[in-house]
Coordinates of C-alpha atoms in Angstrom, one line a residue:
M293 CA 39.1 250.8 10.1
G294 CA 35.7 250.8 8.5
L295 CA 36.7 253.4 6.0
W296 CA 39.7 251.3 5.1
R297 CA 37.5 248.2 4.4
E298 CA 35.1 250.3 2.3
S299 CA 37.9 251.7 0.3
S300 CA 39.4 248.2 -0.1
F301 CA 36.1 246.8 -1.3
A302 CA 35.7 249.6 -3.7
T303 CA 39.1 249.1 -5.0
A304 CA 38.5 245.4 -5.6
V305 CA 35.2 246.1 -7.4
A306 CA 37.0 248.6 -9.5
K307 CA 39.7 246.1 -10.4
K308 CA 37.1 243.4 -11.3
E309 CA 35.2 245.9 -13.4
A310 CA 38.4 247.0 -15.1
T311 CA 39.4 243.4 -15.7
G312 CA 35.9 242.6 -17.1
A313 CA 36.0 245.6 -19.2
T314 CA 39.5 244.7 -20.4
L315 CA 38.4 241.1 -21.3
M316 CA 35.3 242.3 -23.1
G317 CA 37.3 244.7 -25.0
V318 CA 39.8 242.0 -26.0
L319 CA 37.0 239.7 -27.1
Q320 CA 35.3 242.4 -29.0
C321 CA 38.5 243.2 -30.7
D322 CA 39.1 239.6 -31.7
P323 CA 35.8 237.6 -32.5
W324 CA 37.8 234.3 -33.0
R325 CA 38.4 234.2 -29.3
W326 CA 34.6 234.0 -28.8
R327 CA 34.5 231.0 -31.2
L328 CA 37.3 229.2 -29.4
L329 CA 35.7 229.8 -26.1
G330 CA 32.4 228.3 -27.4
L331 CA 34.2 225.3 -28.8
F332 CA 35.9 224.7 -25.4
L333 CA 32.6 224.8 -23.7
I334 CA 30.9 222.4 -26.2
S335 CA 33.7 219.9 -26.0
G336 CA 33.6 220.0 -22.3
L337 CA 29.9 219.3 -22.3
L338 CA 30.2 216.5 -24.8
G339 CA 33.1 214.9 -22.9
A340 CA 31.0 215.0 -19.8
S341 CA 28.1 213.5 -21.6
A342 CA 30.2 210.7 -23.2
S343 CA 31.8 209.9 -19.8
S344 CA 28.3 209.7 -18.3
S345 CA 27.2 207.4 -21.2
R346 CA 30.2 205.2 -20.8
G347 CA 29.6 205.0 -17.2
A348 CA 25.9 204.2 -17.7
K349 CA 26.8 201.4 -20.2
M350 CA 29.3 199.9 -17.8
D351 CA 26.6 199.9 -15.2
H352 CA 24.3 198.1 -17.6
L353 CA 26.9 195.5 -18.4
Q354 CA 27.5 195.0 -14.7
I355 CA 23.8 194.6 -14.2
L356 CA 23.7 192.1 -17.1
D357 CA 26.5 190.1 -15.6
G358 CA 24.7 190.0 -12.3
L359 CA 21.5 188.7 -14.1
L360 CA 23.5 185.9 -15.8
R361 CA 25.1 184.8 -12.5
K362 CA 21.9 184.9 -10.6
D363 CA 19.5 182.1 -11.2
Y364 CA 20.0 182.1 -15.0
D365 CA 20.1 178.6 -16.7
R366 CA 21.0 178.9 -20.4
R367 CA 19.8 175.3 -20.9
A368 CA 16.2 176.2 -20.1
T369 CA 14.0 178.0 -22.6
P370 CA 12.7 181.5 -21.5
T371 CA 9.2 180.2 -21.1
N372 CA 10.1 176.9 -19.5
Q373 CA 8.8 178.0 -16.2
F374 CA 5.4 178.7 -17.7
N375 CA 5.2 175.4 -19.6
N376 CA 4.8 177.2 -22.9
A377 CA 6.6 177.0 -26.1
T378 CA 9.0 179.8 -26.8
T379 CA 8.2 181.7 -30.0
V380 CA 11.2 182.7 -32.1
I381 CA 10.7 185.1 -35.0
C382 CA 13.0 184.4 -37.9
E383 CA 14.2 186.6 -40.8
L384 CA 16.6 186.0 -43.7
Y385 CA 18.6 188.7 -45.4
I386 CA 20.4 187.3 -48.4
R387 CA 23.6 189.1 -49.3
S388 CA 24.5 186.9 -52.4
F389 CA 22.8 184.2 -54.3
G390 CA 25.1 182.0 -56.4
S391 CA 24.3 180.2 -59.7
I392 CA 22.5 176.9 -59.5
S393 CA 24.7 174.0 -60.8
P394 CA 22.6 171.5 -62.9
V395 CA 25.3 168.9 -62.4
T396 CA 25.5 168.9 -58.6
M397 CA 22.0 170.5 -58.2
D398 CA 23.0 172.9 -55.5
Y399 CA 23.6 176.6 -55.0
E400 CA 25.5 178.9 -52.6
V401 CA 24.2 181.8 -50.6
D402 CA 25.7 184.3 -48.2
L403 CA 23.0 185.4 -45.7
Y404 CA 22.2 186.9 -42.3
L405 CA 20.0 184.9 -40.0
R406 CA 18.1 187.1 -37.6
Q407 CA 16.2 185.6 -34.7
K408 CA 14.1 187.4 -32.1
W409 CA 12.5 186.2 -28.9
Q410 CA 11.5 187.4 -25.5
D411 CA 13.5 186.5 -22.4
E412 CA 12.1 188.0 -19.3
R413 CA 15.0 186.7 -17.2
L414 CA 17.2 189.4 -18.8
K415 CA 14.7 192.2 -18.0
H416 CA 15.9 194.8 -15.5
A417 CA 14.4 198.2 -14.5
E418 CA 17.8 199.9 -14.5
I419 CA 18.7 198.9 -18.0
T420 CA 17.4 201.8 -20.0
E421 CA 19.0 201.3 -23.4
A422 CA 19.7 198.4 -25.8
L423 CA 23.0 196.7 -25.4
D424 CA 24.7 195.6 -28.6
L425 CA 27.2 192.8 -27.8
N426 CA 29.4 190.6 -30.0
D427 CA 31.4 188.9 -27.2
P428 CA 31.5 185.1 -28.0
N429 CA 31.6 184.4 -24.3
L430 CA 28.4 186.3 -23.7
V431 CA 26.8 184.6 -26.6
K432 CA 27.5 181.3 -25.0
A433 CA 26.2 182.4 -21.7
I434 CA 22.6 183.1 -22.8
W435 CA 20.0 180.8 -24.2
K436 CA 19.7 180.6 -28.0
P437 CA 17.4 178.7 -30.3
E438 CA 19.1 175.5 -31.6
V439 CA 18.2 175.7 -35.2
Y440 CA 19.8 174.2 -38.3
F441 CA 19.3 174.0 -42.1
P442 CA 17.9 170.6 -43.1
N443 CA 18.6 170.9 -46.8
A444 CA 22.1 172.5 -46.5
K445 CA 25.0 170.4 -47.8
H446 CA 27.7 172.6 -46.3
A447 CA 27.8 175.6 -43.9
E448 CA 30.5 178.0 -42.8
F449 CA 30.5 180.6 -40.1
Q450 CA 32.1 183.9 -41.1
Y451 CA 35.1 184.9 -38.9
V452 CA 36.6 187.8 -41.0
T453 CA 37.7 190.1 -39.5
V454 CA 35.9 189.2 -36.2
P455 CA 33.2 186.6 -35.5
N456 CA 30.2 187.9 -37.4
V457 CA 27.7 187.6 -34.6
L458 CA 25.6 190.2 -32.8
V459 CA 23.4 190.0 -29.7
R460 CA 21.1 192.9 -28.9
I461 CA 19.4 192.9 -25.5
N462 CA 16.6 195.4 -25.2
P463 CA 15.4 196.9 -21.9
D464 CA 12.2 194.9 -22.1
G465 CA 14.0 191.6 -22.3
G466 CA 13.7 191.3 -26.1
I467 CA 16.7 189.7 -27.7
L468 CA 17.9 190.0 -31.3
Y469 CA 20.4 187.3 -32.3
M470 CA 22.0 187.8 -35.7
L471 CA 24.8 185.8 -37.4
R472 CA 26.3 185.6 -40.9
L473 CA 26.6 182.3 -42.7
K474 CA 27.8 180.9 -46.0
L475 CA 25.6 177.9 -47.0
T476 CA 25.4 175.5 -49.8
F477 CA 21.8 174.3 -50.3
S478 CA 20.6 171.4 -52.4
C479 CA 18.0 172.1 -55.1
M480 CA 16.6 169.0 -56.8
M481 CA 15.7 170.2 -60.3
D482 CA 13.5 168.7 -63.0
L483 CA 15.4 169.2 -66.3
A484 CA 12.7 167.9 -68.6
K485 CA 12.3 171.4 -70.1
F486 CA 16.0 172.5 -69.9
P487 CA 17.0 175.2 -70.9
L488 CA 13.4 176.6 -71.1
D489 CA 12.6 175.5 -67.5
S490 CA 11.5 177.0 -64.2
Q491 CA 12.7 175.7 -60.9
I492 CA 11.7 175.9 -57.3
C493 CA 14.6 176.0 -54.7
T494 CA 14.1 176.0 -51.0
M495 CA 15.8 177.2 -47.8
E496 CA 14.7 175.3 -44.7
V497 CA 15.2 176.3 -41.1
A498 CA 14.2 173.9 -38.4
S499 CA 14.6 173.2 -34.7
F500 CA 17.2 170.6 -34.0
S501 CA 16.7 169.5 -30.4
K502 CA 13.6 171.3 -29.1
T503 CA 10.2 169.8 -30.0
I504 CA 7.2 171.9 -31.0
E505 CA 6.1 171.9 -27.3
E506 CA 9.2 173.8 -26.3
L507 CA 10.2 175.9 -29.4
R508 CA 8.0 177.3 -32.2
L509 CA 9.6 179.0 -35.2
E510 CA 7.7 181.7 -37.0
W511 CA 8.5 184.0 -39.9
K512 CA 8.5 187.7 -39.5
N513 CA 5.1 189.2 -40.4
S514 CA 6.3 191.4 -43.2
N515 CA 9.1 190.6 -45.7
P516 CA 10.6 187.6 -43.9
V517 CA 13.1 187.0 -46.7
I518 CA 14.9 190.1 -48.0
M519 CA 17.2 190.1 -51.0
G520 CA 20.2 192.4 -51.1
K521 CA 20.0 195.5 -53.1
G522 CA 21.1 195.0 -56.7
L523 CA 21.3 191.2 -56.2
R524 CA 21.0 189.3 -59.6
M525 CA 21.6 185.7 -60.6
P526 CA 23.6 184.9 -63.7
Q527 CA 21.2 182.2 -65.2
F528 CA 17.9 182.7 -63.4
E529 CA 15.5 185.4 -62.6
I530 CA 13.7 185.4 -59.2
V531 CA 10.0 185.4 -60.0
D532 CA 8.6 185.1 -56.4
I533 CA 9.6 184.2 -52.9
V534 CA 7.0 182.4 -50.7
A535 CA 7.7 181.9 -47.0
S536 CA 5.7 179.2 -45.1
D537 CA 5.9 177.2 -42.0
C538 CA 6.0 173.4 -41.7
Q539 CA 6.4 170.6 -39.2
E540 CA 8.9 167.7 -39.3
S541 CA 7.7 164.5 -37.7
F542 CA 10.1 161.9 -36.3
Q543 CA 9.8 159.0 -34.0
I544 CA 11.0 161.0 -31.1
G545 CA 8.7 164.0 -31.6
N546 CA 7.5 166.8 -33.9
Y547 CA 9.7 169.7 -34.7
S548 CA 8.9 173.2 -35.9
C549 CA 10.4 174.3 -39.2
L550 CA 10.3 177.1 -41.8
V551 CA 10.5 177.0 -45.6
A552 CA 11.4 179.8 -48.0
E553 CA 10.6 178.8 -51.6
F554 CA 12.3 180.7 -54.4
Y555 CA 10.5 180.5 -57.8
L556 CA 13.2 180.8 -60.5
S557 CA 12.8 181.2 -64.2
R558 CA 15.9 180.4 -66.3
S559 CA 17.2 183.1 -68.6
V560 CA 17.3 181.7 -72.1
G561 CA 19.5 184.4 -73.6
F562 CA 22.7 182.5 -72.9
H563 CA 21.4 179.3 -74.5
L564 CA 20.0 181.1 -77.5
V565 CA 23.4 182.4 -78.3
Q566 CA 25.5 179.4 -77.4
S567 CA 23.1 176.5 -78.4
Y568 CA 20.1 177.4 -80.5
L569 CA 21.5 179.9 -82.9
P570 CA 24.6 177.9 -83.8
T571 CA 22.6 174.8 -84.5
I572 CA 20.1 176.7 -86.6
L573 CA 22.9 178.1 -88.7
I574 CA 24.4 174.6 -89.1
V575 CA 21.1 173.2 -90.3
V576 CA 20.6 176.1 -92.8
I577 CA 24.2 175.7 -94.1
S578 CA 23.4 172.0 -94.8
W579 CA 20.7 173.1 -97.2
V580 CA 23.2 174.9 -99.4
S581 CA 24.0 171.5 -101.0
F582 CA 20.5 171.5 -102.6
W583 CA 21.6 174.5 -104.8
M584 CA 24.9 172.8 -105.8
D585 CA 25.2 170.8 -109.0
V586 CA 24.6 167.1 -108.8
D587 CA 28.1 166.5 -110.3
S588 CA 29.7 168.4 -107.4
V589 CA 30.3 165.2 -105.4
P590 CA 33.4 166.4 -103.4
G591 CA 31.8 169.7 -102.5
R592 CA 28.4 168.3 -101.4
T593 CA 30.0 165.4 -99.6
T594 CA 32.3 167.7 -97.6
L595 CA 29.5 170.1 -96.8
G596 CA 27.2 167.3 -95.5
V597 CA 29.8 165.5 -93.4
T598 CA 31.2 168.8 -92.0
T599 CA 27.7 170.0 -90.9
L600 CA 26.9 166.6 -89.4
L601 CA 30.1 166.6 -87.3
A602 CA 29.5 170.2 -86.3
V603 CA 26.1 169.6 -84.9
S604 CA 27.3 166.4 -83.2
S605 CA 30.2 168.4 -81.5
Q606 CA 27.7 171.1 -80.4
S607 CA 25.5 168.5 -78.9
S608 CA 28.4 166.8 -77.0
G609 CA 29.4 170.2 -75.6
I610 CA 26.0 170.9 -74.2
Q611 CA 25.6 167.4 -72.7
S612 CA 29.0 167.7 -70.9
G613 CA 27.5 170.3 -68.6
L614 CA 24.4 168.4 -67.7
P615 CA 23.7 165.4 -65.4
Q616 CA 23.1 162.0 -66.9
V617 CA 19.4 161.8 -66.4
S618 CA 17.2 159.0 -67.7
Y619 CA 14.5 161.3 -69.2
V620 CA 14.5 163.3 -72.4
K621 CA 15.2 167.0 -72.1
A622 CA 14.1 169.9 -74.3
I623 CA 17.6 170.4 -75.5
D624 CA 17.8 166.7 -76.4
V625 CA 14.8 167.1 -78.6
W626 CA 16.2 170.1 -80.3
M627 CA 19.7 168.7 -80.9
G628 CA 18.3 165.4 -82.1
T629 CA 16.0 167.1 -84.6
C630 CA 18.8 169.3 -85.9
S631 CA 21.0 166.2 -86.3
A632 CA 18.2 164.5 -88.2
F633 CA 17.8 167.4 -90.6
V634 CA 21.5 167.5 -91.3
F635 CA 21.7 163.7 -91.8
C636 CA 18.6 163.8 -94.1
A637 CA 20.3 166.5 -96.2
L638 CA 23.4 164.2 -96.6
L639 CA 21.1 161.2 -97.3
E640 CA 19.3 163.2 -99.9
F641 CA 22.5 163.9 -101.7
T642 CA 23.4 160.2 -101.6
I643 CA 20.1 159.3 -103.3
V644 CA 20.3 162.0 -105.9
N645 CA 23.9 161.1 -106.8
Y646 CA 23.0 157.4 -107.1
M647 CA 20.1 158.2 -109.4
W648 CA 22.2 160.6 -111.5
R649 CA 25.0 158.1 -112.0
R650 CA 22.8 155.0 -112.4
Q651 CA 23.9 152.8 -115.4
P652 CA 21.8 150.3 -117.5
D653 CA 21.6 146.7 -116.3
V654 CA 23.8 143.8 -117.4
Q655 CA 22.1 143.5 -120.8
Y656 CA 23.4 147.0 -121.6
K657 CA 26.9 145.8 -120.9
A658 CA 26.2 142.9 -123.2
V659 CA 25.3 145.4 -126.0
A660 CA 28.6 147.3 -125.4
A661 CA 30.6 144.1 -125.4
A662 CA 28.9 142.9 -128.6
A663 CA 29.6 146.2 -130.3
T664 CA 33.3 145.7 -129.9
A665 CA 33.1 142.1 -131.0
A666 CA 31.1 142.7 -134.1
A667 CA 31.7 140.5 -137.2
P668 CA 34.5 141.7 -139.5
G669 CA 32.2 141.4 -142.5
A670 CA 29.9 143.9 -141.0
G671 CA 32.7 146.4 -140.7
G672 CA 32.3 147.0 -137.0
I673 CA 28.5 147.3 -137.4
L674 CA 26.3 145.6 -134.8
T675 CA 23.2 143.6 -135.5
P676 CA 20.5 142.7 -133.1
A677 CA 21.1 139.1 -133.8
S678 CA 24.6 139.3 -132.5
V679 CA 23.4 140.8 -129.3
N680 CA 20.9 138.0 -128.7
G681 CA 23.3 135.3 -129.7
N682 CA 21.6 134.4 -133.0
A683 CA 24.2 135.1 -135.6
A684 CA 22.2 133.3 -138.4
S685 CA 19.5 135.9 -138.3
S686 CA 20.2 138.8 -140.6
A687 CA 16.9 140.7 -140.5
A688 CA 17.5 143.4 -137.9
K689 CA 15.3 146.2 -136.9
M690 CA 16.4 149.3 -135.1
R691 CA 14.7 152.3 -133.5
R692 CA 15.9 155.7 -132.1
V693 CA 16.6 156.2 -128.4
G694 CA 13.7 157.8 -126.7
S695 CA 11.1 156.7 -129.3
D696 CA 8.0 154.7 -128.5
P697 CA 9.0 151.0 -128.3
S698 CA 5.7 150.1 -130.0
A699 CA 6.5 152.3 -133.0
A700 CA 7.5 150.9 -136.3
C701 CA 11.1 149.8 -136.5
A702 CA 13.4 150.3 -139.5
P703 CA 14.6 147.0 -141.0
G704 CA 18.1 146.3 -141.9
V705 CA 21.5 146.8 -140.2
M706 CA 22.1 150.3 -139.0
E707 CA 24.9 151.9 -136.9
M708 CA 24.5 152.1 -133.2
V709 CA 24.8 155.9 -133.1
G710 CA 21.5 157.1 -131.6
M711 CA 19.8 153.8 -132.2
V712 CA 18.8 150.8 -130.1
P713 CA 17.9 147.4 -131.5
C714 CA 14.3 146.1 -131.7
Y715 CA 13.7 142.5 -131.0
E716 CA 11.1 140.0 -132.0
P717 CA 8.7 138.6 -129.4
H718 CA 10.3 135.2 -129.6
L719 CA 13.7 136.6 -128.8
P720 CA 15.0 137.4 -125.3
Q721 CA 14.1 141.0 -124.4
L722 CA 16.4 143.5 -122.9
S723 CA 15.6 145.1 -119.6
P724 CA 12.9 147.9 -119.6
Y725 CA 15.4 150.1 -117.7
R726 CA 17.4 150.7 -120.8
E727 CA 16.2 154.3 -120.9
A728 CA 16.5 154.8 -117.1
P729 CA 19.5 157.2 -117.2
I730 CA 17.4 159.9 -118.9
Y731 CA 14.5 159.7 -116.5
T732 CA 16.5 159.3 -113.3
K733 CA 18.6 162.4 -114.1
V734 CA 15.5 164.5 -114.4
L735 CA 14.1 163.0 -111.2
A736 CA 17.4 163.6 -109.4
R737 CA 17.1 167.3 -110.3
K738 CA 13.5 167.4 -109.2
I739 CA 14.4 165.9 -105.8
D740 CA 16.9 168.7 -105.3
E741 CA 14.2 171.3 -106.2
W742 CA 11.7 169.7 -103.9
S743 CA 14.3 169.7 -101.0
R744 CA 14.9 173.4 -101.4
L745 CA 11.4 174.0 -100.3
G746 CA 10.6 171.0 -98.2
F747 CA 13.5 171.1 -95.7
P748 CA 12.9 174.8 -94.7
L749 CA 9.2 174.2 -94.5
F750 CA 9.5 171.1 -92.2
F751 CA 12.1 172.9 -90.0
A752 CA 9.8 175.9 -89.6
T753 CA 6.9 173.7 -88.7
F754 CA 9.1 172.0 -86.1
N755 CA 9.9 175.4 -84.5
L756 CA 6.3 176.4 -84.5
I757 CA 5.6 173.3 -82.4
Y758 CA 8.7 173.2 -80.2
W759 CA 8.8 176.7 -78.8
P760 CA 5.2 177.1 -77.7
Y761 CA 5.2 173.6 -76.3
Y762 CA 8.1 174.1 -74.0
M763 CA 7.7 177.8 -73.2
L764 CA 3.9 178.0 -72.7
A765 CA 3.2 174.5 -71.3

């Protein structure tokens, strides 16, 4: 019997060794079997670990549910039992920053509001890891700071694709409450230097129902306001962001609040292309009339009127996008000055044309009329006596046009070609403007020449004063 057992045992050992040898031989022949075996072992370990993790998380959630059911009042602040104010650390992460409308004086932002505080009531020794929850019912079950945005015109909570809210409960009782909002903030701007201005827009966060004795808001120590990567504004550049705290005082108490100030500088590139350069060109084009001939009345008139209408239309287009404020803006000064230069160019042509076409006075017309009604005996020849109405006088004296009136005059009757009559002192004198057409024509051309230099010089002087005053002041 004993020999049989020993032989049976030896046989079993031999079979196991043979089986092991066979398995080792197969695995050595096919190395992929080793890899598959290793993958099965790893997946089994990971599955066991995940199951253990899910089980631990379910345990944590059950513990949290028990804490919320047991002596937890969501209406009371976490430090209410200690008669201290609960400190809430706030942080803003701005995802998008819309353009500021000068008409409505507001701007839109898409941001994440992050709030952190300590709630010892949710601290438990068996909770060993942070719990990230976005269940709206759980969010309603715990105490949260009742904050609002005082300078917000409109607010929307994001629901796509799920409610954008997160509550993280740390093992030590620390709570992170984060939600995503779309807000429209008001920004009261001073447009006295528009479009060369800088503005300060604010975002305010304040306690709504808890006074400063119950709730105190504070900014995060470092980088309380974070701008999204690559975030840019179409019309402004963000120069600086200053975060500070404040306190709102009402009749029912004092409330804690936070203010984030955005220092914005307007980008002038758009307005240079759309407003300043076109008006500069219009003003320069109006100066072309100074190089045109004085007799070019249709051309100079058309140029002057067209440029005046163009600058007026440009000014109206700019004003349509701005609020109707009672003070003068920088763009108003610019457009008004450009309109004045164009109008003065048109006015200069009016004066020059009047001087160029100016005719002698009424006595010159009498000379022309008397020439046509000369006595038949004179053969169509005019005497000074006939001009002055004294037909009996036959002693006439004439002088050439352009000669000195005090020079000696030739006696006798002469033709009127290139001559003007001289008169005795006792006779009515003709107007001293009889030679005005020659002098005024020269003066008219001189005014055009002076304008060619004067208008650009005055416009350049205006630019040297305008730009430093509004950009450096």
